[in-house]
XYZ file of C-alpha atoms in Angstrom:
687
model
C 196.457 55.819 178.506
C 194.382 58.969 178.874
C 196.341 62.174 178.471
C 196.915 64.218 181.637
C 198.994 67.416 181.412
C 202.280 66.326 182.953
C 202.957 69.553 184.791
C 199.519 70.361 186.140
C 201.346 70.194 189.395
C 198.981 71.708 191.881
C 195.880 70.201 190.308
C 196.598 66.673 189.073
C 200.169 65.921 190.049
C 199.349 67.064 193.584
C 195.637 66.759 194.298
C 195.020 68.265 197.710
C 192.432 66.443 199.818
C 191.742 68.328 203.020
C 189.724 65.872 205.110
C 189.989 63.698 208.210
C 192.895 61.787 206.696
C 194.510 64.920 205.293
C 196.832 63.726 202.530
C 198.091 64.767 199.141
C 197.764 62.295 196.292
C 199.554 62.297 192.959
C 197.019 61.016 190.419
C 196.293 57.452 191.596
C 199.857 56.326 192.213
C 200.279 55.698 195.949
C 204.065 55.952 195.611
C 203.541 59.640 195.025
C 201.425 60.233 198.138
C 202.695 63.300 199.979
C 201.354 63.554 203.499
C 200.172 66.680 205.248
C 203.087 68.241 207.080
C 205.590 67.157 204.440
C 208.198 69.766 203.682
C 210.985 70.693 201.303
C 214.180 72.594 202.053
C 217.035 73.643 199.739
C 219.755 72.257 202.022
C 218.050 68.926 202.751
C 218.037 65.675 200.809
C 214.469 66.467 199.787
C 214.366 69.794 197.919
C 211.690 68.882 195.344
C 208.761 66.573 194.582
C 208.532 64.704 191.272
C 205.382 64.579 189.152
C 203.883 61.124 188.403
C 205.471 61.129 184.942
C 208.868 61.962 186.395
C 209.246 64.672 183.749
C 208.633 67.596 186.091
C 209.769 68.593 189.556
C 208.298 71.107 191.985
C 210.328 72.674 194.771
C 213.374 74.838 195.354
C 215.815 75.638 192.584
C 218.954 77.746 192.806
C 218.989 81.217 191.281
C 222.039 83.412 191.739
C 223.060 83.440 195.401
C 219.717 82.187 196.687
C 216.746 79.963 195.997
C 213.207 80.299 194.721
C 210.227 77.975 194.267
C 209.126 76.725 190.878
C 208.473 73.889 188.438
C 211.093 72.642 185.994
C 211.718 69.923 183.433
C 213.836 67.128 184.871
C 217.025 66.325 182.954
C 217.922 62.791 184.012
C 220.685 62.559 181.381
C 222.755 65.381 182.849
C 222.000 66.364 186.439
C 224.622 69.142 186.396
C 223.117 70.884 183.355
C 220.831 73.846 184.017
C 217.183 72.789 184.231
C 214.496 74.392 182.084
C 212.201 76.271 184.464
C 208.586 76.467 183.269
C 206.961 78.273 186.215
C 208.152 80.346 189.171
C 206.166 81.200 192.281
C 206.034 84.918 193.105
C 208.893 85.400 190.675
C 209.738 88.988 191.659
C 209.923 88.375 195.409
C 213.412 88.426 196.978
C 215.345 85.161 196.819
C 215.257 82.995 199.938
C 218.134 81.344 201.800
C 218.979 77.665 202.168
C 217.302 77.712 205.600
C 213.845 78.291 204.093
C 211.127 75.634 204.143
C 208.181 74.819 201.890
C 205.521 73.044 203.940
C 202.191 71.437 203.059
C 199.595 72.524 205.628
C 195.838 72.414 205.955
C 195.736 75.914 204.458
C 197.848 75.069 201.434
C 201.503 75.261 200.445
C 203.336 77.811 202.597
C 206.889 79.070 202.136
C 208.582 79.962 205.428
C 211.668 82.138 205.080
C 214.680 82.267 207.377
C 213.244 85.455 208.898
C 210.036 83.617 209.882
C 207.858 85.214 207.210
C 205.178 82.923 205.736
C 204.377 83.346 202.036
C 201.474 81.396 200.474
C 202.293 79.460 197.288
C 198.858 77.836 196.840
C 195.639 78.319 198.815
C 192.758 75.928 199.510
C 189.328 76.538 201.002
C 187.774 74.551 203.838
C 186.069 72.181 201.382
C 189.395 71.010 199.903
C 188.777 73.002 196.738
C 191.807 74.533 195.047
C 191.131 78.265 194.713
C 194.483 79.025 193.083
C 196.895 76.913 191.040
C 200.058 77.485 189.048
C 198.420 76.300 185.820
C 196.103 79.320 185.893
C 198.967 81.756 186.507
C 201.715 81.120 183.935
C 204.888 83.171 184.083
C 206.761 82.892 180.767
C 205.589 79.449 179.598
C 202.461 77.467 178.763
C 202.558 73.673 178.496
C 200.557 71.124 176.535
C 196.976 71.281 177.800
C 197.373 74.832 179.127
C 195.658 78.032 177.964
C 196.354 81.754 178.007
C 192.988 83.398 178.609
C 191.860 86.779 177.293
C 193.211 89.578 179.464
C 196.206 87.540 180.676
C 199.813 87.575 179.542
C 203.247 85.996 179.688
C 206.307 87.989 180.760
C 209.774 86.899 179.686
C 212.515 86.113 182.184
C 215.625 88.270 182.495
C 217.752 85.417 181.117
C 217.838 81.626 180.943
C 219.271 81.533 184.481
C 217.499 84.573 185.978
C 213.746 84.077 186.207
C 212.768 87.482 187.551
C 210.393 89.373 185.235
C 212.165 90.518 182.099
C 211.625 93.120 179.389
C 208.926 91.657 177.132
C 205.315 90.521 177.345
C 202.920 88.478 175.208
C 199.323 89.552 175.793
C 196.096 87.780 174.869
C 194.031 90.909 174.345
C 190.293 91.119 174.769
C 189.896 92.167 171.129
C 191.158 88.762 169.967
C 194.674 89.880 169.076
C 197.760 88.135 170.476
C 200.424 90.851 170.736
C 204.056 91.201 171.858
C 205.170 94.415 173.585
C 208.123 95.658 175.572
C 206.997 95.762 179.205
C 205.807 98.854 181.070
C 204.755 100.909 178.066
C 201.322 101.742 176.736
C 199.756 98.762 174.962
C 198.962 100.590 171.757
C 199.640 99.263 168.277
C 202.605 101.602 167.707
C 204.475 99.952 170.591
C 203.888 96.344 169.469
C 206.636 94.398 167.701
C 204.547 91.334 166.752
C 200.842 90.571 166.397
C 198.722 87.607 165.335
C 196.546 90.134 163.442
C 193.385 88.395 164.600
C 190.295 90.375 165.505
C 187.084 88.917 166.833
C 185.672 86.857 169.657
C 188.906 85.005 170.431
C 188.759 83.814 174.023
C 192.141 82.193 174.590
C 195.431 80.919 173.227
C 195.577 77.141 173.601
C 198.457 74.673 173.369
C 197.138 71.125 173.140
C 198.885 67.825 173.826
C 199.940 67.396 170.194
C 201.605 70.788 169.989
C 198.825 72.609 168.161
C 199.150 76.256 169.169
C 195.859 77.868 168.232
C 193.609 80.816 169.041
C 190.128 79.667 170.134
C 187.496 79.923 168.667
C 189.688 78.470 165.981
C 191.147 80.748 163.349
C 191.606 79.601 159.767
C 195.170 78.449 160.472
C 196.826 77.508 163.784
C 199.942 79.433 164.779
C 201.850 76.142 164.928
C 201.030 72.488 164.277
C 203.596 70.959 166.628
C 204.178 67.206 166.448
C 200.740 65.838 165.700
C 202.318 62.620 164.474
C 203.856 61.990 167.885
C 201.055 62.242 170.429
C 202.163 62.110 174.051
C 200.393 58.822 174.845
C 203.520 57.265 176.309
C 204.797 60.403 178.023
C 207.845 60.758 175.781
C 206.791 64.054 174.165
C 206.443 67.356 176.031
C 205.536 70.623 174.321
C 206.090 74.037 175.820
C 205.572 77.519 174.386
C 207.886 80.060 176.014
C 208.317 83.809 175.690
C 212.095 83.716 175.846
C 214.332 86.347 177.414
C 215.056 87.835 173.968
C 211.345 88.627 173.453
C 210.651 85.886 170.890
C 207.776 83.442 171.502
C 208.904 79.891 170.647
C 207.238 76.479 170.635
C 209.612 73.742 171.846
C 209.369 69.964 171.556
C 211.102 67.778 174.163
C 211.445 64.186 172.944
C 212.374 61.934 175.861
C 212.755 58.893 173.593
C 215.936 60.460 172.182
C 218.968 59.657 174.315
C 221.215 62.428 172.992
C 220.738 65.634 175.054
C 221.735 67.802 172.083
C 218.942 66.464 169.851
C 216.300 65.988 172.532
C 215.023 69.581 172.331
C 213.937 71.223 169.076
C 212.223 74.483 168.130
C 209.003 73.746 166.254
C 207.904 77.350 165.632
C 208.689 80.942 166.588
C 206.768 84.161 166.028
C 209.933 85.997 164.893
C 213.213 84.789 163.430
C 215.344 87.908 163.881
C 216.133 89.286 167.335
C 216.589 92.727 165.796
C 212.836 92.758 165.072
C 212.179 92.851 168.835
C 211.663 96.417 170.038
C 214.120 97.257 172.780
C 216.134 94.065 172.360
C 219.422 95.947 172.725
C 218.493 98.351 175.516
C 219.118 102.068 175.926
C 221.460 104.014 173.633
C 222.339 101.010 171.494
C 221.357 99.379 168.226
C 221.002 95.848 166.901
C 223.192 94.527 164.077
C 223.035 91.248 162.126
C 226.499 89.853 161.400
C 226.885 88.881 157.749
C 229.062 85.785 158.122
C 227.298 84.098 161.040
C 223.841 85.695 160.704
C 223.951 86.224 164.474
C 222.793 89.408 166.166
C 224.999 91.789 168.093
C 224.172 94.849 170.212
C 226.397 97.872 169.708
C 226.573 101.231 171.465
C 226.015 104.483 169.632
C 229.258 106.409 169.038
C 230.204 108.261 172.209
C 228.513 105.657 174.423
C 229.917 102.634 176.257
C 228.402 99.475 177.750
C 226.710 100.083 181.090
C 227.981 97.289 183.381
C 225.588 98.186 186.210
C 222.216 97.732 184.513
C 220.466 94.355 184.728
C 219.543 94.659 181.061
C 221.928 95.502 178.196
C 222.378 99.154 177.390
C 224.924 101.927 177.027
C 225.650 105.259 178.661
C 227.450 108.392 177.504
C 231.101 108.263 178.506
C 231.509 112.042 178.658
C 229.615 114.865 180.321
C 226.987 116.677 178.296
C 226.362 120.132 179.672
C 224.826 121.380 176.458
C 226.002 124.292 174.367
C 224.966 127.886 173.796
C 224.642 129.955 170.692
C 227.748 131.960 171.679
C 230.196 129.121 171.196
C 231.270 127.034 168.241
C 229.987 123.493 168.912
C 232.615 122.079 166.563
C 235.280 122.886 169.188
C 233.889 120.328 171.659
C 231.790 117.947 169.595
C 232.106 115.768 166.533
C 229.664 113.727 164.484
C 230.235 110.015 163.932
C 228.509 108.189 161.078
C 226.750 104.844 161.394
C 225.715 103.360 158.055
C 222.682 101.244 157.154
C 220.740 101.851 160.334
C 217.054 102.503 160.936
C 216.205 104.590 163.982
C 212.578 103.937 165.040
C 212.320 106.920 167.355
C 209.511 109.490 167.565
C 209.390 112.092 164.842
C 212.264 114.549 164.260
C 211.905 118.217 165.126
C 213.463 119.225 161.820
C 213.364 117.667 158.335
C 215.454 119.511 155.765
C 216.247 118.406 152.174
C 220.059 118.326 151.936
C 222.266 117.077 149.152
C 224.439 114.556 151.010
C 225.158 113.028 154.442
C 228.123 115.329 155.103
C 225.979 118.454 154.794
C 223.451 116.823 157.143
C 226.257 116.078 159.600
C 227.483 119.693 159.505
C 223.929 120.969 159.978
C 223.503 118.863 163.121
C 226.892 119.896 164.497
C 226.041 123.584 164.121
C 222.677 123.134 165.898
C 222.828 123.099 169.714
C 219.481 121.315 169.832
C 220.571 118.458 167.566
C 221.487 115.237 169.336
C 221.411 112.939 166.307
C 220.515 113.102 162.638
C 219.226 110.469 160.234
C 219.975 111.039 156.543
C 217.563 109.122 154.332
C 215.955 109.707 150.923
C 217.738 113.051 150.567
C 216.336 114.416 153.845
C 218.212 115.334 157.012
C 216.058 114.368 160.021
C 217.282 115.996 163.234
C 216.262 114.672 166.652
C 215.983 116.584 169.908
C 212.962 117.694 171.891
C 213.563 121.380 172.488
C 211.824 123.979 174.602
C 210.413 125.834 171.606
C 208.687 122.652 170.455
C 207.164 122.173 173.908
C 206.009 125.772 174.030
C 204.346 125.329 170.641
C 202.912 121.964 171.680
C 201.205 123.524 174.687
C 200.155 126.657 172.749
C 202.238 128.808 175.032
C 201.467 126.710 178.126
C 197.810 127.599 177.800
C 195.734 124.553 178.849
C 196.601 123.861 182.476
C 195.730 120.344 183.619
C 196.594 120.942 187.237
C 198.984 122.551 189.661
C 200.838 120.807 192.445
C 203.845 120.901 194.709
C 206.406 120.977 191.926
C 204.682 123.265 189.454
C 201.946 123.377 186.844
C 201.125 120.684 184.276
C 199.948 121.571 180.769
C 198.348 119.535 178.018
C 200.173 119.562 174.710
C 200.289 117.929 171.293
C 203.576 117.327 169.506
C 203.157 118.775 166.032
C 205.316 116.169 164.319
C 203.490 113.104 165.654
C 200.146 114.418 166.970
C 200.988 112.646 170.218
C 199.260 114.122 173.269
C 201.625 114.693 176.198
C 201.595 116.302 179.631
C 204.299 118.929 180.143
C 205.273 119.792 183.718
C 207.018 123.134 184.183
C 209.058 122.756 187.353
C 209.033 125.554 189.896
C 211.012 125.993 193.116
C 213.667 123.566 191.886
C 217.040 123.973 193.563
C 219.629 125.691 191.383
C 221.980 122.760 191.051
C 224.205 122.042 188.092
C 222.821 120.758 184.833
C 224.738 117.520 185.268
C 223.240 116.823 188.711
C 219.731 117.607 187.483
C 220.165 115.286 184.507
C 221.407 112.527 186.802
C 218.287 112.791 188.973
C 215.946 112.880 185.981
C 217.769 109.982 184.326
C 217.116 107.904 187.448
C 213.415 108.750 187.243
C 213.373 108.033 183.510
C 214.731 104.524 184.048
C 211.765 103.500 186.174
C 209.368 101.448 184.057
C 206.190 99.996 185.528
C 202.588 99.818 184.349
C 201.502 101.678 187.497
C 203.912 104.606 187.130
C 203.382 107.522 184.744
C 206.144 107.262 182.147
C 208.622 110.129 181.855
C 209.179 110.561 178.107
C 211.834 113.267 178.182
C 213.006 116.562 179.620
C 214.297 119.897 178.460
C 216.612 122.431 180.113
C 217.029 125.964 178.803
C 218.629 128.321 181.261
C 216.654 128.290 184.499
C 213.601 126.686 182.869
C 213.231 122.959 183.367
C 210.451 120.992 181.653
C 209.436 117.356 182.022
C 207.415 115.519 179.366
C 205.108 112.732 180.554
C 202.581 110.355 179.080
C 199.146 111.966 178.986
C 196.593 110.271 181.243
C 193.205 110.782 179.617
C 191.008 109.983 182.636
C 192.570 112.584 184.913
C 193.436 112.306 188.585
C 191.925 110.055 191.219
C 191.183 113.146 193.311
C 189.003 114.597 190.557
C 187.068 111.355 190.146
C 186.531 110.811 193.874
C 185.983 114.295 195.268
C 184.661 116.467 192.435
C 180.887 116.454 192.753
C 180.615 117.760 189.199
C 182.416 114.699 187.800
C 180.100 112.785 185.477
C 181.646 109.378 186.188
C 182.780 107.942 189.499
C 184.724 104.665 189.751
C 182.585 101.654 190.608
C 183.369 99.508 193.638
C 185.317 96.958 191.575
C 187.220 99.743 189.838
C 188.104 101.337 193.178
C 189.438 98.032 194.485
C 191.519 97.667 191.298
C 192.842 101.218 191.643
C 194.010 100.532 195.208
C 195.881 97.412 194.053
C 197.413 99.313 191.126
C 198.732 102.008 193.467
C 200.096 99.399 195.883
C 202.004 97.659 193.089
C 203.428 100.965 191.866
C 204.652 101.861 195.358
C 206.155 98.378 195.806
C 208.131 98.879 192.585
C 209.477 102.216 193.826
C 210.391 100.827 197.239
C 211.920 97.475 196.328
C 212.070 96.636 192.643
C 213.553 99.531 190.652
C 217.311 100.025 190.321
C 217.431 103.004 192.709
C 214.895 102.720 195.517
C 212.607 105.749 195.707
C 210.496 107.109 198.570
C 207.684 109.090 196.970
C 207.225 111.560 199.881
C 204.029 113.046 198.443
C 201.584 110.225 197.705
C 198.001 111.495 197.425
C 195.018 111.164 195.042
C 196.121 114.264 193.122
C 199.304 112.379 192.150
C 197.471 109.227 191.063
C 196.363 109.418 187.431
C 194.228 107.070 185.357
C 194.583 106.144 181.700
C 191.817 105.355 179.221
C 191.316 101.855 180.688
C 191.238 103.148 184.292
C 194.638 101.729 185.148
C 196.050 103.792 188.020
C 199.527 105.272 187.572
C 201.535 107.208 190.145
C 203.084 110.534 189.150
C 205.622 112.911 190.740
C 207.750 110.079 192.142
C 211.403 110.980 192.628
C 210.800 114.733 192.400
C 210.999 115.526 196.130
C 214.814 115.416 196.023
C 214.821 117.973 193.219
C 213.418 120.580 195.596
C 216.380 120.560 197.953
C 218.400 117.325 197.796
C 219.332 115.700 201.118
C 217.493 118.330 203.173
C 214.526 116.588 204.737
C 213.141 119.634 206.542
C 212.959 121.659 203.343
C 211.432 118.762 201.440
C 208.758 118.553 204.117
C 208.137 122.261 203.761
C 207.698 121.808 200.027
C 205.066 119.093 200.182
C 201.536 119.803 201.300
C 201.479 119.317 205.069
C 197.871 120.470 205.451
C 196.616 117.652 203.261
C 196.537 115.006 206.015
C 198.581 112.555 203.929
C 201.930 113.026 205.668
C 203.072 110.519 208.275
C 203.602 111.822 211.843
C 207.391 111.474 211.540
C 207.441 114.398 209.098
C 206.319 116.755 211.872
C 208.698 115.221 214.422
C 211.682 115.568 212.072
C 212.237 111.849 212.602
C 213.712 109.435 210.083
C 211.771 109.277 206.826
C 211.559 105.780 205.351
C 209.394 103.671 203.069
C 207.000 103.392 206.029
C 206.227 107.102 205.536
C 204.807 106.271 202.110
C 202.841 103.391 203.674
C 201.038 105.892 205.906
C 200.124 108.056 202.915
C 198.968 104.960 201.031
C 196.705 104.015 203.944
C 194.970 107.391 203.778
C 194.607 107.081 199.987
C 193.176 103.564 200.417
C 190.506 104.688 202.888
C 189.612 107.713 200.746
C 189.294 105.567 197.619
C 187.134 102.959 199.335
C 184.851 105.550 200.939
C 184.882 108.159 198.130
C 185.531 111.001 200.560
C 188.476 113.032 201.834
C 190.380 112.060 204.939
C 189.449 115.337 206.628
C 185.905 116.623 206.087
C 184.620 119.597 208.062
C 181.050 119.486 206.751
C 179.778 116.257 208.300
C 176.576 115.290 210.098
C 178.347 114.373 213.356
C 181.833 115.390 214.582
C 183.054 111.778 214.829
C 183.002 111.577 211.019
C 185.463 114.442 210.511
C 188.631 112.305 210.428
C 188.123 109.296 208.167
C 190.709 106.951 209.720
C 189.227 107.435 213.194
C 185.664 107.031 211.964
C 186.575 103.911 209.955
C 188.020 102.317 213.102
C 184.866 103.093 215.101
C 182.644 101.659 212.345
C 184.795 98.523 212.205
C 184.693 97.948 215.966
C 180.914 98.477 215.972
C 180.391 96.090 213.051
C 178.853 98.884 210.987
C 181.268 99.273 208.077
C 178.311 99.805 205.749
C 178.115 103.350 207.118
C 181.333 104.162 205.260
C 179.697 103.421 201.895
C 176.040 104.253 202.489
C 175.716 105.967 199.102
C 177.000 102.842 197.340
C 176.164 100.023 199.761
C 174.255 97.853 197.273
C 177.263 97.623 194.941
C 179.907 97.033 197.626
C 181.160 93.597 198.643
C 181.217 93.899 202.435
C 183.856 91.178 202.937
C 186.224 92.975 200.597
C 185.360 96.267 202.301
C 186.306 94.791 205.680
C 189.610 93.531 204.300
C 190.417 96.901 202.735
C 189.569 98.848 205.899
C 191.650 96.517 208.095
C 194.650 96.998 205.787
C 194.138 100.762 205.752
C 194.030 100.910 209.556
C 197.363 99.082 209.804
C 198.925 101.476 207.305
C 197.926 104.628 209.234
C 199.403 103.602 212.582
C 201.377 106.416 214.235
C 204.277 104.081 214.992
C 206.133 103.309 211.725
C 207.215 99.930 213.123
C 203.564 98.820 213.192
C 202.976 99.652 209.538
C 203.436 96.730 207.124
C 205.810 96.739 204.179
C 204.123 97.177 200.813
C 204.700 93.570 199.731
C 202.734 92.449 202.813
C 200.055 95.056 202.115
C 199.520 93.490 198.687
C 199.280 89.991 200.173
C 196.600 91.216 202.580
C 194.702 93.108 199.893
C 194.682 90.034 197.657
C 193.343 87.910 200.499
C 196.284 85.499 200.498
C 197.224 86.140 204.135
C 195.239 86.751 207.310
C 194.813 90.303 208.615
C 194.833 90.746 212.403
C 192.837 93.578 213.935
C 194.847 96.796 214.047
C 195.116 98.986 217.152
C 193.161 102.220 217.150
C 195.001 104.909 215.173
C 195.847 107.712 217.566
C 193.784 110.851 217.080
C 196.036 113.734 216.136
C 195.303 117.312 215.372
C 195.217 117.626 211.590
C 198.115 119.792 210.538
């Protein structure tokens, strides 16, 4: 029997034939024919479809208090045992209820939620050609016959039972290196915790039917050889390579000829054998320990910290207030030092390294130093850790090189002397004089946001009234500089501008719906969108509006730039501010990015071009969108331009109820849902 990947569900297990007799066939077995209009529902007798081999199922599976759509390995020996999920559709979308329906239509597989929202799972063109399939978009697993192409990645699940995106990624880099990183940090070698150490024209990671896990073009030795002696000719062997929730990449063998469930699954290979080798395995303020007797790993809190029961991921928090100390008081009256033996602390470089004769002297030195948060005694040296204001002042050469100035203060470029790491230091101005504890709570919330499209807050420093924030340095500067500065030597290409818009949308979606504490940015504009060396867009200044005057909307509005044209109309009306206010600002940013011009331009050839949103609507209605990009028309895809403009026009509607949520904006931008024509945005006097 010829080998067919058993779980190529939307390509071979379910071949979609959109024609006069619209049907869905499973390979050539008529018993697996699924007719157009067929549907699945969690609370019905039919909640999934089986693959021809019977090894895989596609449909609804339970997760927590709801359901989601995915593909899993069928366990016919124990129906009550948790299934092994190998793919999840739109894994970070909210769970759906038991009243949801998955329906096969002429447009593809559509998920209809209880609220009536339709979410595409797979899309087909009018010639019956599959233009998207699950096999090309793995989540945390690849199966036999599946590849991980250059530039793509796997992301672990939160746990074996929670298949939302987790904390670790495995990336097939364009340089030929297969690398494991914690998620939402810069993909530089210092942040990696495992690498294949391959460099060259490697195009993909491939897992074949026999369990050979290899980088292609082939390296001297495969990563794993699998079960070459047991080829899956009779369908009894299934291989899968999964980036597990603990961050370790493992190759599994499922032998369906074995009747014992306990011996049916075996681990053939793993890239690491010790969970403590995974960076960030134990979460914030904790460390990883290997137990001597059992050789198992255990996460423990630092002394003075306790388990945080609220966080989705493991971690610890300080169980006492920390209002700092001053040089006028004896720190030994309120603090003590606890020792933890045989521990390595892979944190950025200490601010002080002093040769001392024993650990006790090092402990006393830290206790007497208000800046010292922790000390590592190794090789006769006392390494003290704490980023202090003096270090930041030295790093920025006295706050000399100003990168920019915005609503919340000036930003300076700096280099940490101990690590030569370039950072951006924001010196906050006009911040409300609240207590140190309240300020730390706000900044801690910001610091816990981790997303590839948000500028990472590395740390902060408080000394008296001076408050400093330390961010990742974005080498390509702001989007405003690249779009509007005529002296800029490089301007983003059309494809890069489209990518930037999607990056910003995904960052805003994370703030609105996906982070632990939902955040309304309140000041989204090109000046607050920065780009790294690879032109990935990252949003800055999120969460800072509340630091101006918490819970006072009118004063927040006074603090942000109202003359910029980015603020939604409700700001001026003192109406309720919601996530839809950010959607308006995003719409303006979208149109500016697409057209490479500001929303309000006074020096234009004709008055109708002064306000971009109004002009864009007129060009759209007249069928002359090319006028928006006349300087770059030859490089612009006009169909994509039309889609982008239509989305932008919906976002800038005066009525917040008409503006879409960001998750729907992304669906429209990606072309996975239709975009109706928006009403004309009302012309308002620019404020």
